[in-house]
PDB file of C-alpha atoms in Angstrom:
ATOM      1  CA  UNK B   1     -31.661 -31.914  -5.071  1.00 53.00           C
ATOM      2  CA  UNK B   2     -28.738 -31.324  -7.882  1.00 65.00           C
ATOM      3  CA  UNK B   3     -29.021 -27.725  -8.053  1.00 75.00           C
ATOM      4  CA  UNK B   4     -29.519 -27.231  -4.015  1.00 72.00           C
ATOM      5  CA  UNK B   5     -26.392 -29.789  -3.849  1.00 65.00           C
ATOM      6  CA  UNK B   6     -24.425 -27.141  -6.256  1.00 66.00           C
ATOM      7  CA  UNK B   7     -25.678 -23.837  -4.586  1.00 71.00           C
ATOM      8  CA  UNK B   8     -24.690 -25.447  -1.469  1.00 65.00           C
ATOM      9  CA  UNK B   9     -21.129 -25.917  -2.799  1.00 68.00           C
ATOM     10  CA  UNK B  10     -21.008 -22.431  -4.749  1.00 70.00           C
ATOM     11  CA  UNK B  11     -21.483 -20.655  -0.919  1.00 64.00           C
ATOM     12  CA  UNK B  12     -18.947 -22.540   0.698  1.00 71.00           C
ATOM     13  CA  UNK B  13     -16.742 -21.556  -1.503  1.00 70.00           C
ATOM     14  CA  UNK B  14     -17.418 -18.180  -1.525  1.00 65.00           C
ATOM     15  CA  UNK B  15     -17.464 -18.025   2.048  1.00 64.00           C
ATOM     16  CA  UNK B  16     -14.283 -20.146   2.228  1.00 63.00           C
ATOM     17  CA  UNK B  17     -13.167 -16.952  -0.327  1.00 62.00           C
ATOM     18  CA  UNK B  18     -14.640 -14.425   2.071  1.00 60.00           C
ATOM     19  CA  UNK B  19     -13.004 -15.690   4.967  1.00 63.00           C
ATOM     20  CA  UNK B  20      -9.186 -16.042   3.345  1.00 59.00           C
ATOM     21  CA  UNK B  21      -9.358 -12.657   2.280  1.00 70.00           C
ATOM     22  CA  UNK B  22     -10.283 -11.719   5.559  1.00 72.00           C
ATOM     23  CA  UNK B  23      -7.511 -13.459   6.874  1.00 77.00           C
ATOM     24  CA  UNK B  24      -5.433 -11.501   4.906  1.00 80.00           C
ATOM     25  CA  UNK B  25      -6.177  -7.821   5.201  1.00 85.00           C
ATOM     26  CA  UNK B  26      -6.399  -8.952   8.624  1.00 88.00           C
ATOM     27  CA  UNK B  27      -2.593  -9.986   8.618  1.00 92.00           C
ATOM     28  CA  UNK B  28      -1.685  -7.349   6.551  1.00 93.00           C
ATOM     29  CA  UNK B  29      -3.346  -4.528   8.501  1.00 94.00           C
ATOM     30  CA  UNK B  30      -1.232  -5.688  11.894  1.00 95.00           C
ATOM     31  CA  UNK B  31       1.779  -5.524   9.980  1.00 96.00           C
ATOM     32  CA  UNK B  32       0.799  -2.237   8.835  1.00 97.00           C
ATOM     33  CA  UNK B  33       0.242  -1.045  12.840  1.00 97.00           C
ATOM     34  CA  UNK B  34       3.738  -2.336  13.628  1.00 98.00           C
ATOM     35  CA  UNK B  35       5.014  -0.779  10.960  1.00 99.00           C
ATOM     36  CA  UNK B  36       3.478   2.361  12.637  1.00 99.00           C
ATOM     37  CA  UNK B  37       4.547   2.110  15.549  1.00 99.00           C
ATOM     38  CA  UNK B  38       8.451   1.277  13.948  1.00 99.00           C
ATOM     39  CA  UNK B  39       7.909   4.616  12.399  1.00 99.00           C
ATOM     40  CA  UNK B  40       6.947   6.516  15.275  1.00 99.00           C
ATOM     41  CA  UNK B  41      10.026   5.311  17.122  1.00 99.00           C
ATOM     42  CA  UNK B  42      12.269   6.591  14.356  1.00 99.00           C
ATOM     43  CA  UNK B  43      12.993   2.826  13.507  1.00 99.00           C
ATOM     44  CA  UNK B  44      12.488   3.601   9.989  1.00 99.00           C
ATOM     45  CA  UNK B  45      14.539   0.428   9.103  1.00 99.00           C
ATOM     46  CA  UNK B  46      11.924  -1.829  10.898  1.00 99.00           C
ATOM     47  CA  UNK B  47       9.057   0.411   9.912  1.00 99.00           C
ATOM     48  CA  UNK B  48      10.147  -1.075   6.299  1.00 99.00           C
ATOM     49  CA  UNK B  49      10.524  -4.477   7.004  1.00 98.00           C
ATOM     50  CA  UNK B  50       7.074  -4.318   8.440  1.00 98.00           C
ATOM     51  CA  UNK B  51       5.113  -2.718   5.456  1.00 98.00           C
ATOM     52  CA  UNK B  52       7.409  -4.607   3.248  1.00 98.00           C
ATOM     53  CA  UNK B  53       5.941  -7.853   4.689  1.00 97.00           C
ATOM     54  CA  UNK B  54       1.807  -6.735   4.701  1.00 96.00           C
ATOM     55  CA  UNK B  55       2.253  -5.744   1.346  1.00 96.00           C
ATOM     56  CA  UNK B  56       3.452  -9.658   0.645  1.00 94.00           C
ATOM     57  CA  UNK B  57       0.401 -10.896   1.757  1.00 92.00           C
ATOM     58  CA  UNK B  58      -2.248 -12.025  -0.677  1.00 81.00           C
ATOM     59  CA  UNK B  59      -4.386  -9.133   0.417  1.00 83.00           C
ATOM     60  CA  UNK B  60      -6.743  -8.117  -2.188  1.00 85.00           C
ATOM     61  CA  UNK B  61      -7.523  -4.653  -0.363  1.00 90.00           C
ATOM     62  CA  UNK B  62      -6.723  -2.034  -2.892  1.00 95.00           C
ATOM     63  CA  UNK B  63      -7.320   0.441  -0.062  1.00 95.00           C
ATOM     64  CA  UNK B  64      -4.971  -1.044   2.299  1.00 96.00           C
ATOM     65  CA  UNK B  65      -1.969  -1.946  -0.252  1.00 97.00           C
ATOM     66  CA  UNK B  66      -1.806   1.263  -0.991  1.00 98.00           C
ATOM     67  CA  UNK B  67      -1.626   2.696   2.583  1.00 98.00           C
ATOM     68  CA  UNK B  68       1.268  -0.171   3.089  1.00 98.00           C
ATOM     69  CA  UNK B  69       2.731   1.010  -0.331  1.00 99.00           C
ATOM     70  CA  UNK B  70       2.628   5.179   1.290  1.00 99.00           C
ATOM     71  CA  UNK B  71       4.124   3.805   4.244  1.00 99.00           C
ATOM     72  CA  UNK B  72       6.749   2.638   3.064  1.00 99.00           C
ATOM     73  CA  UNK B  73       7.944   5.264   0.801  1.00 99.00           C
ATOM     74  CA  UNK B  74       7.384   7.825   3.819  1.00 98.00           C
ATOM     75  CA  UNK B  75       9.964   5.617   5.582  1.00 99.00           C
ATOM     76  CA  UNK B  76      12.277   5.186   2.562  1.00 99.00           C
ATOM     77  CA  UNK B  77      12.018   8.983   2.432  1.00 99.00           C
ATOM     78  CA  UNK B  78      13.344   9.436   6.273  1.00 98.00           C
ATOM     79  CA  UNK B  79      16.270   6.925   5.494  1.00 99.00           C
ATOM     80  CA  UNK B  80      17.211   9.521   2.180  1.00 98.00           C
ATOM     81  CA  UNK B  81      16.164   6.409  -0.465  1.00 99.00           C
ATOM     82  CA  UNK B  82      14.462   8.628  -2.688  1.00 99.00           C
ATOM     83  CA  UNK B  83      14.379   6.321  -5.575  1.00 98.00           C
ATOM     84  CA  UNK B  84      12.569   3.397  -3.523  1.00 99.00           C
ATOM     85  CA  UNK B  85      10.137   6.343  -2.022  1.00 99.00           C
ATOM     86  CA  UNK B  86       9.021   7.772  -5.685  1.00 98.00           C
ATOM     87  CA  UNK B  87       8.186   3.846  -6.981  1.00 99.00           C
ATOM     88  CA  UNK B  88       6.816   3.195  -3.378  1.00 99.00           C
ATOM     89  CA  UNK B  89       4.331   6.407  -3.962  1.00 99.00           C
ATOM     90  CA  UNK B  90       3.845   5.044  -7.566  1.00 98.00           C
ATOM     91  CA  UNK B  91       2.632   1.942  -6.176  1.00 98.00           C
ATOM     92  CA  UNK B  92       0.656   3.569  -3.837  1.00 99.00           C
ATOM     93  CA  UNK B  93      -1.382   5.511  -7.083  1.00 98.00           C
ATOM     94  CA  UNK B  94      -0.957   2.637  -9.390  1.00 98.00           C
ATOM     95  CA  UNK B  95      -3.604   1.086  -6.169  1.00 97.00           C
ATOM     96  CA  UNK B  96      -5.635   4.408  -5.701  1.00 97.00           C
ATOM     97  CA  UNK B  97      -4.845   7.290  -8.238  1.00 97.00           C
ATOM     98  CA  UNK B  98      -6.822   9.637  -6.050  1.00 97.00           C
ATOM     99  CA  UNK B  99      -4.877   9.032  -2.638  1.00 98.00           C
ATOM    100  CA  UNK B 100      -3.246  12.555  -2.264  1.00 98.00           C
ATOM    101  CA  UNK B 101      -0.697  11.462   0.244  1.00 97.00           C
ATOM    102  CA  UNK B 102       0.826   9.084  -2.255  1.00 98.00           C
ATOM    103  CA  UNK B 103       1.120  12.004  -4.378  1.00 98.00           C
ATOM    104  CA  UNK B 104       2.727  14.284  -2.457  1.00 98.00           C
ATOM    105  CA  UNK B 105       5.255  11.848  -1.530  1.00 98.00           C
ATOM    106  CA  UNK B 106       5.817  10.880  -5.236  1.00 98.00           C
ATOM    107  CA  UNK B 107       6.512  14.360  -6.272  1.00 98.00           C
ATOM    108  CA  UNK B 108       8.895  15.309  -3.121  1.00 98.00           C
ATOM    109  CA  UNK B 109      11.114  12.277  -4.053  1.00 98.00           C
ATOM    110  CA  UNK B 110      11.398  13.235  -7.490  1.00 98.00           C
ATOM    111  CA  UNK B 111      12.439  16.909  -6.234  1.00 98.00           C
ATOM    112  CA  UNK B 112      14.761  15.151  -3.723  1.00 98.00           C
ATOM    113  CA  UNK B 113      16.457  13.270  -6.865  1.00 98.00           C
ATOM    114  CA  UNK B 114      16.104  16.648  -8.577  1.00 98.00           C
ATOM    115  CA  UNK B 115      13.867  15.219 -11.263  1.00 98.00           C
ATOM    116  CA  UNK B 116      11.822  18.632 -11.718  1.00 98.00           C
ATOM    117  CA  UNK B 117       9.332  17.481 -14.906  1.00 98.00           C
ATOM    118  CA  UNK B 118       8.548  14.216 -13.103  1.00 98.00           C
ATOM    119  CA  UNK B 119       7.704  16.053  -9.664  1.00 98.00           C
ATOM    120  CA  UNK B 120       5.501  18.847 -11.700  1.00 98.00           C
ATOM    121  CA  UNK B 121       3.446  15.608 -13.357  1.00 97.00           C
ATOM    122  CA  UNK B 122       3.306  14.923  -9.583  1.00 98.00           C
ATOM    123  CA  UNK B 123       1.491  17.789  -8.523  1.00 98.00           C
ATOM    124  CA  UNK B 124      -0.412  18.036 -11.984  1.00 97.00           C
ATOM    125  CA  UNK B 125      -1.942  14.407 -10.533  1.00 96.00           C
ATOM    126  CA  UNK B 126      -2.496  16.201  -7.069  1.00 97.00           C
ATOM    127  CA  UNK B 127      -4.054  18.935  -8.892  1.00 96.00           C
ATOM    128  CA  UNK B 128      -6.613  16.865 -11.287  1.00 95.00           C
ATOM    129  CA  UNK B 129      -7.796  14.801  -7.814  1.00 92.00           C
TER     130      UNK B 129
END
């Protein structure tokens, strides 16, 4: 009866586990849509504020931090803050080093701040993926 009593306890807990993350890529992934839908306006200010706040949550989704993470430097990008869009886009690959869009977005800000070596180690990352 002890070790049913203690498997018992170790599956609620992992499906009290299961169920927080849940929760969270859940809330994170609306704030990502809003975020969107900011963006598409042209509200790139919102758009921000948005991504800013899914990426706050305790979301363990690698996947979908880095989305909020290219998001947001597109958006920083529009608004001409070049410097938050390159550490936004090295967020993004710091998450998932393969995720292209990150890395085109990482090297255009550097060109943008006219940091030429960075933005070819940019596209030497978008090369090796």
């Amino acid at each position: 009866l002890g070790s049913s009593a203690y498997t018992l306890i170790k599956y609620q807990q992992t499906l009290t586990e299961m169920t927080v993350c849940f929760f969270f890529a859940a809330t994170a992934n609306v704030y990502r849509n809003q975020g969107n839908e900011a963006f598409k306006k042209g509200d790139f200010i919102s758009a921000i504020h948005f991504y800013t706040k899914g990426i706050q949550t305790n979301c363990s989704e690698k996947e979908l931090k880095a989305k909020l993470y290219n998001n947001r430097a597109i958006a920083y990008f529009k608004l001409g803050n070049h410097q938050e869009s390159q550490r936004d886009a090295e967020a993004a690959t710091e998450l998932n080093p393969s995720f292209l869009k990150a890395i085109v977005r990482g090297a255009t800000a550097c060109v943008e701040l006219r940091r030429f070596e960075e933005a070819i180690t940019w596209c030497d990352k978008g090369l090796a993926v």
